[in-house]
Amino acid sequence: MKCLKKYLLKLEKSKPVRTAADDADKKEILLNPILVKSFEVIKKELGEVIGKDDTTFGYTQITLGYENWKAEDILKAVLPANQEGAQSFSIVGHILHLNLREHLLPYKTLIGEVYLDKVPNISMVVNKVNTIDSTYRNFQMEILGGTGDTLVTVKENGCSFTMDFARVYWNPRLSTEHSRVVGKLQHGDVLYDVMAGVGPFAVPAGRKKCYVLANDLNPDSFDALVKNCTKNKVVERVKCFNMDGHDFIQTTLKADLIQRWKDPYFVGGVHITMNLPALAVTFLSSFQGLMSGVQEVSQDVELPVVHVYMFTKETADDVAIGQVAENLGYLSKPSEAAGGAVRATRSGATLLNMAPKAPGKEEIC
């Protein structure tokens, strides 16, 4: 009965409505004893049903086992008091990825076994054991449970991505941000993806019939990027590069952008994505004087929209704006961030605060 739905006893591997043990023609409805202390609690929900002779209310004992509890309930029961922090995880393909804090490391094997048992469609549980490598954006991991390889396939924004999760960077929590940026692109726009990874910006942009130059320094990411472009049938619109980001900006991006600006028939917009939060803001220095000495480009061209990501321990907008202004050469040191350089930079900037990555660390675009 729908009126009792909120009172049902909901447990893993257990059905709240079952055939009565003493009469195969009757049904038993198991109610949550925390919510229903007496029959009086649900009288108003049952209404006229109460008066029927075949409706009874009573108590019974049921035996619950390991299979009846969710992973978070089990971990809360078996870990020492106040040892929270094991409930947050990401799933990438068949891999469940944890980032356990130090106080939980003595229990890591137990935690891995519980998640392997309880979370459907996974065959491996891993834990990150160091920070993300700033050069190649990958991290060392240890297997807490399960077996197999780390080659995964995931779907996002209508595209399929295959990668070796142990050798590249992939964060499923960024899917909304990928959608937001790609949603700004129109047919015929140009996207320069300076730190493209395995293609979460580049591939769906290619699907929208944008022209994309996608670059990543990590050879494993580059290899996956090329294969993902082929898999998603965007090879004619996405060109892939395996270069340092500074070199990519100062050579490939510059040359292509000049050609776009010189083309009288080009009417699309230009976007640049730089998603390497630990370092991306420092790559803005490569734009300083990038077009100095270029004579054949009109002064009234539409400038690109740059999406640059960074980590900051401060939530004040001026801190992020100050980092941008400093790396664009508008000020010599962050302490000048309250001055006119920040006001000038802010006039052309929009800040978005991404989901917190860790206590005291925000990601800003």
GROMACS .gro file of C-alpha atoms in nm, residues 27-309:
model
  283
   27LYS     CA    1   0.087  -1.087   0.299
   28GLU     CA    2   0.307  -0.954   0.577
   29ILE     CA    3   0.428  -0.594   0.563
   30LEU     CA    4   0.743  -0.530   0.764
   31LEU     CA    5   0.751  -0.181   0.915
   32ASN     CA    6   1.051   0.008   1.047
   33PRO     CA    7   1.038  -0.021   1.431
   34ILE     CA    8   1.220   0.310   1.465
   35LEU     CA    9   0.938   0.486   1.282
   36VAL     CA   10   0.648   0.276   1.408
   37LYS     CA   11   0.641   0.231   1.784
   38SER     CA   12   0.275   0.133   1.800
   39PHE     CA   13  -0.029   0.077   1.583
   40GLU     CA   14  -0.151   0.426   1.674
   41VAL     CA   15   0.128   0.576   1.461
   42ILE     CA   16  -0.016   0.444   1.136
   43LYS     CA   17  -0.389   0.439   1.209
   44LYS     CA   18  -0.443   0.761   1.019
   45GLU     CA   19  -0.251   0.618   0.722
   46LEU     CA   20  -0.451   0.294   0.712
   47GLY     CA   21  -0.791   0.461   0.733
   48GLU     CA   22  -1.078   0.223   0.658
   49VAL     CA   23  -0.843  -0.073   0.618
   50ILE     CA   24  -0.816  -0.096   0.997
   51GLY     CA   25  -1.170  -0.219   1.029
   52LYS     CA   26  -1.122  -0.519   0.805
   53ASP     CA   27  -1.113  -0.853   0.985
   54ASP     CA   28  -0.807  -0.975   0.799
   55THR     CA   29  -0.589  -0.676   0.893
   56THR     CA   30  -0.379  -0.728   1.205
   57PHE     CA   31  -0.085  -0.558   1.369
   58GLY     CA   32   0.185  -0.731   1.570
   59TYR     CA   33   0.552  -0.777   1.645
   60THR     CA   34   0.793  -1.035   1.511
   61GLN     CA   35   1.165  -1.099   1.524
   62ILE     CA   36   1.376  -1.126   1.212
   63THR     CA   37   1.739  -1.226   1.189
   64LEU     CA   38   1.964  -0.983   1.003
   65GLY     CA   39   2.307  -1.062   0.865
   66TYR     CA   40   2.597  -0.895   0.687
   67GLU     CA   41   2.410  -0.909   0.358
   68ASN     CA   42   2.129  -0.687   0.493
   69TRP     CA   43   2.341  -0.377   0.561
   70LYS     CA   44   2.483  -0.112   0.333
   71ALA     CA   45   2.855  -0.042   0.321
   72GLU     CA   46   2.826   0.285   0.514
   73ASP     CA   47   2.627   0.114   0.792
   74ILE     CA   48   2.883  -0.164   0.825
   75LEU     CA   49   3.179   0.074   0.831
   76LYS     CA   50   3.009   0.291   1.090
   77ALA     CA   51   2.956  -0.018   1.306
   78VAL     CA   52   3.304  -0.172   1.279
   79LEU     CA   53   3.535   0.130   1.266
   80PRO     CA   54   3.634   0.304   1.590
   81ALA     CA   55   3.415   0.592   1.702
   82ASN     CA   56   3.479   0.926   1.532
   83GLN     CA   57   3.675   0.759   1.250
   84GLU     CA   58   3.466   0.904   0.969
   85GLY     CA   59   3.595   0.967   0.621
   86ALA     CA   60   3.556   0.632   0.445
   87GLN     CA   61   3.212   0.707   0.298
   88SER     CA   62   3.331   0.922   0.008
   89PHE     CA   63   3.441   0.752  -0.312
   90SER     CA   64   3.431   0.774  -0.689
   91ILE     CA   65   3.351   0.498  -0.934
   92VAL     CA   66   3.541   0.487  -1.262
   93GLY     CA   67   3.436   0.194  -1.475
   94HIS     CA   68   3.483  -0.121  -1.267
   95ILE     CA   69   3.710   0.060  -1.016
   96LEU     CA   70   3.602   0.217  -0.689
   97HIS     CA   71   3.849   0.491  -0.599
   98LEU     CA   72   3.907   0.604  -0.239
   99ASN     CA   73   4.120   0.883  -0.100
  100LEU     CA   74   4.159   0.767   0.259
  101ARG     CA   75   4.295   0.999   0.523
  102GLU     CA   76   4.585   0.891   0.736
  103HIS     CA   77   4.379   0.792   1.041
  104LEU     CA   78   4.192   0.534   0.831
  105LEU     CA   79   4.495   0.365   0.677
  106PRO     CA   80   4.520   0.095   0.949
  107TYR     CA   81   4.171  -0.017   0.840
  108LYS     CA   82   4.221   0.013   0.464
  109THR     CA   83   4.203  -0.359   0.387
  110LEU     CA   84   3.877  -0.395   0.581
  111ILE     CA   85   3.732  -0.089   0.407
  112GLY     CA   86   3.830  -0.225   0.067
  113GLU     CA   87   3.670  -0.563   0.135
  114VAL     CA   88   3.344  -0.407   0.252
  115TYR     CA   89   3.312  -0.188  -0.057
  116LEU     CA   90   3.403  -0.478  -0.286
  117ASP     CA   91   3.125  -0.682  -0.129
  118LYS     CA   92   2.862  -0.411  -0.119
  119VAL     CA   93   2.896  -0.188  -0.424
  120PRO     CA   94   2.753  -0.349  -0.739
  121ASN     CA   95   2.938  -0.371  -1.071
  122ILE     CA   96   3.288  -0.310  -0.935
  123SER     CA   97   3.575  -0.559  -0.930
  124MET     CA   98   3.854  -0.350  -0.778
  125VAL     CA   99   3.895  -0.101  -0.491
  126VAL     CA  100   4.196   0.131  -0.497
  127ASN     CA  101   4.330   0.404  -0.269
  128LYS     CA  102   4.534   0.704  -0.376
  129VAL     CA  103   4.868   0.700  -0.195
  130ASN     CA  104   5.013   1.036  -0.299
  131THR     CA  105   4.912   1.367  -0.448
  132ILE     CA  106   4.851   1.406  -0.818
  133ASP     CA  107   5.171   1.435  -1.020
  134SER     CA  108   5.174   1.794  -1.148
  135THR     CA  109   5.351   1.698  -1.470
  136TYR     CA  110   5.145   1.406  -1.595
  137ARG     CA  111   4.835   1.442  -1.370
  138ASN     CA  112   4.834   1.083  -1.249
  139PHE     CA  113   4.886   0.936  -0.903
  140GLN     CA  114   5.017   0.624  -0.738
  141MET     CA  115   4.749   0.388  -0.611
  142GLU     CA  116   4.731   0.069  -0.410
  143ILE     CA  117   4.476  -0.207  -0.454
  144LEU     CA  118   4.268  -0.263  -0.140
  145GLY     CA  119   4.049  -0.535  -0.283
  146GLY     CA  120   3.973  -0.726  -0.600
  147THR     CA  121   4.186  -0.812  -0.899
  148GLY     CA  122   4.221  -0.722  -1.264
  149ASP     CA  123   4.370  -0.441  -1.468
  150THR     CA  124   4.310  -0.067  -1.452
  151LEU     CA  125   4.188  -0.026  -1.811
  152VAL     CA  126   3.840   0.127  -1.785
  153THR     CA  127   3.569   0.259  -2.013
  154VAL     CA  128   3.333   0.532  -1.896
  155LYS     CA  129   3.057   0.736  -2.059
  156GLU     CA  130   3.012   1.108  -2.016
  157ASN     CA  131   2.817   1.369  -2.209
  158GLY     CA  132   2.716   1.120  -2.474
  159CYS     CA  133   3.076   1.011  -2.540
  160SER     CA  134   3.273   0.698  -2.452
  161PHE     CA  135   3.622   0.723  -2.302
  162THR     CA  136   3.869   0.437  -2.256
  163MET     CA  137   4.184   0.489  -2.049
  164ASP     CA  138   4.430   0.328  -1.809
  165PHE     CA  139   4.305   0.484  -1.485
  166ALA     CA  140   4.640   0.424  -1.313
  167ARG     CA  141   4.829   0.629  -1.572
  168VAL     CA  142   4.602   0.922  -1.657
  169TYR     CA  143   4.382   1.175  -1.476
  170TRP     CA  144   4.006   1.127  -1.469
  171ASN     CA  145   3.762   1.273  -1.217
  172PRO     CA  146   3.393   1.181  -1.264
  173ARG     CA  147   3.295   1.468  -1.034
  174LEU     CA  148   3.394   1.713  -1.307
  175SER     CA  149   3.130   1.591  -1.554
  176THR     CA  150   2.906   1.889  -1.476
  177GLU     CA  151   3.189   2.131  -1.544
  178HIS     CA  152   3.273   1.955  -1.871
  179SER     CA  153   2.907   1.989  -1.972
  180ARG     CA  154   2.898   2.356  -1.873
  181VAL     CA  155   3.194   2.451  -2.090
  182VAL     CA  156   3.095   2.236  -2.388
  183GLY     CA  157   2.746   2.381  -2.360
  184LYS     CA  158   2.890   2.726  -2.437
  185LEU     CA  159   3.033   2.607  -2.768
  186GLN     CA  160   2.846   2.647  -3.094
  187HIS     CA  161   2.880   2.474  -3.430
  188GLY     CA  162   3.186   2.627  -3.599
  189ASP     CA  163   3.359   2.751  -3.282
  190VAL     CA  164   3.724   2.674  -3.210
  191LEU     CA  165   3.850   2.510  -2.893
  192TYR     CA  166   4.216   2.500  -2.790
  193ASP     CA  167   4.246   2.244  -2.510
  194VAL     CA  168   4.591   2.299  -2.361
  195MET     CA  169   4.573   2.018  -2.100
  196ALA     CA  170   4.324   1.788  -2.272
  197GLY     CA  171   4.375   1.467  -2.076
  198VAL     CA  172   4.183   1.183  -2.240
  199GLY     CA  173   3.940   1.427  -2.404
  200PRO     CA  174   3.646   1.522  -2.174
  201PHE     CA  175   3.633   1.871  -2.328
  202ALA     CA  176   3.779   1.796  -2.672
  203VAL     CA  177   3.575   1.492  -2.776
  204PRO     CA  178   3.223   1.629  -2.702
  205ALA     CA  179   3.330   1.960  -2.860
  206GLY     CA  180   3.420   1.765  -3.174
  207ARG     CA  181   3.078   1.599  -3.160
  208LYS     CA  182   2.925   1.948  -3.172
  209LYS     CA  183   3.117   2.008  -3.496
  210CYS     CA  184   3.364   2.249  -3.339
  211TYR     CA  185   3.724   2.262  -3.459
  212VAL     CA  186   3.951   2.142  -3.180
  213LEU     CA  187   4.325   2.140  -3.115
  214ALA     CA  188   4.378   1.913  -2.813
  215ASN     CA  189   4.711   1.877  -2.634
  216ASP     CA  190   4.847   1.679  -2.341
  217LEU     CA  191   5.203   1.622  -2.223
  218ASN     CA  192   5.133   1.282  -2.066
  219PRO     CA  193   5.205   1.020  -2.337
  220ASP     CA  194   4.945   0.783  -2.189
  221SER     CA  195   4.681   1.056  -2.192
  222PHE     CA  196   4.776   1.148  -2.548
  223ASP     CA  197   4.745   0.785  -2.659
  224ALA     CA  198   4.402   0.755  -2.495
  225LEU     CA  199   4.297   1.092  -2.643
  226VAL     CA  200   4.379   0.977  -2.995
  227LYS     CA  201   4.192   0.649  -2.949
  228ASN     CA  202   3.893   0.821  -2.793
  229CYS     CA  203   3.871   1.058  -3.089
  230THR     CA  204   3.864   0.757  -3.320
  231LYS     CA  205   3.608   0.573  -3.109
  232ASN     CA  206   3.378   0.876  -3.101
  233LYS     CA  207   3.429   0.953  -3.472
  234VAL     CA  208   3.568   1.305  -3.433
  235VAL     CA  209   3.913   1.257  -3.587
  236GLU     CA  210   3.829   1.496  -3.871
  237ARG     CA  211   3.753   1.777  -3.628
  238VAL     CA  212   3.996   1.711  -3.341
  239LYS     CA  213   4.372   1.730  -3.392
  240CYS     CA  214   4.582   1.585  -3.111
  241PHE     CA  215   4.925   1.699  -2.986
  242ASN     CA  216   5.172   1.564  -2.731
  243MET     CA  217   5.355   1.880  -2.625
  244ASP     CA  218   5.444   2.090  -2.324
  245GLY     CA  219   5.161   2.337  -2.262
  246HIS     CA  220   5.384   2.644  -2.295
  247ASP     CA  221   5.517   2.523  -2.630
  248PHE     CA  222   5.167   2.439  -2.751
  249ILE     CA  223   5.042   2.790  -2.671
  250GLN     CA  224   5.341   2.970  -2.821
  251THR     CA  225   5.353   2.769  -3.144
  252THR     CA  226   5.054   2.557  -3.245
  253LEU     CA  227   4.781   2.762  -3.079
  254LYS     CA  228   4.932   3.092  -3.193
  255ALA     CA  229   4.972   2.987  -3.556
  256ASP     CA  230   4.620   2.846  -3.578
  257LEU     CA  231   4.461   3.146  -3.405
  258ILE     CA  232   4.634   3.387  -3.644
  259GLN     CA  233   4.493   3.193  -3.939
  260ARG     CA  234   4.144   3.207  -3.786
  261TRP     CA  235   4.166   3.581  -3.734
  262LYS     CA  236   4.292   3.636  -4.091
  263ASP     CA  237   4.009   3.430  -4.239
  264PRO     CA  238   3.730   3.671  -4.343
  265TYR     CA  239   3.479   3.385  -4.341
  266PHE     CA  240   3.548   3.275  -3.983
  267VAL     CA  241   3.268   3.399  -3.760
  268GLY     CA  242   3.285   3.149  -3.473
  269GLY     CA  243   3.395   3.202  -3.117
  270VAL     CA  244   3.727   3.090  -2.970
  271HIS     CA  245   3.763   2.913  -2.635
  272ILE     CA  246   4.077   2.796  -2.454
  273THR     CA  247   4.057   2.538  -2.173
  274MET     CA  248   4.341   2.492  -1.924
  275ASN     CA  249   4.241   2.226  -1.673
  276LEU     CA  250   4.552   2.154  -1.469
  277PRO     CA  251   4.448   2.319  -1.141
  278ALA     CA  252   4.783   2.278  -0.966
  279LEU     CA  253   4.972   2.464  -1.240
  280ALA     CA  254   4.743   2.591  -1.515
  281VAL     CA  255   4.741   2.953  -1.398
  282THR     CA  256   5.120   2.968  -1.443
  283PHE     CA  257   5.076   2.884  -1.813
  284LEU     CA  258   4.899   3.217  -1.863
  285SER     CA  259   5.246   3.373  -1.881
  286SER     CA  260   5.278   3.218  -2.228
  287PHE     CA  261   5.010   3.458  -2.351
  288GLN     CA  262   5.217   3.762  -2.257
  289GLY     CA  263   5.319   3.927  -2.584
  290LEU     CA  264   5.198   3.626  -2.781
  291MET     CA  265   5.084   3.839  -3.073
  292SER     CA  266   5.359   4.102  -3.053
  293GLY     CA  267   5.487   4.187  -3.398
  294VAL     CA  268   5.197   4.020  -3.577
  295GLN     CA  269   5.096   4.284  -3.832
  296GLU     CA  270   4.844   4.106  -4.051
  297VAL     CA  271   4.574   4.069  -3.784
  298SER     CA  272   4.307   4.334  -3.730
  299GLN     CA  273   4.301   4.507  -3.395
  300ASP     CA  274   3.926   4.458  -3.353
  301VAL     CA  275   3.924   4.075  -3.352
  302GLU     CA  276   3.718   3.898  -3.088
  303LEU     CA  277   3.951   3.772  -2.816
  304PRO     CA  278   3.929   3.410  -2.694
  305VAL     CA  279   3.745   3.309  -2.378
  306VAL     CA  280   3.999   3.138  -2.150
  307HIS     CA  281   3.878   2.880  -1.896
  308VAL     CA  282   4.168   2.840  -1.652
  309TYR     CA  283   4.142   2.625  -1.340
   0.00000   0.00000   0.00000
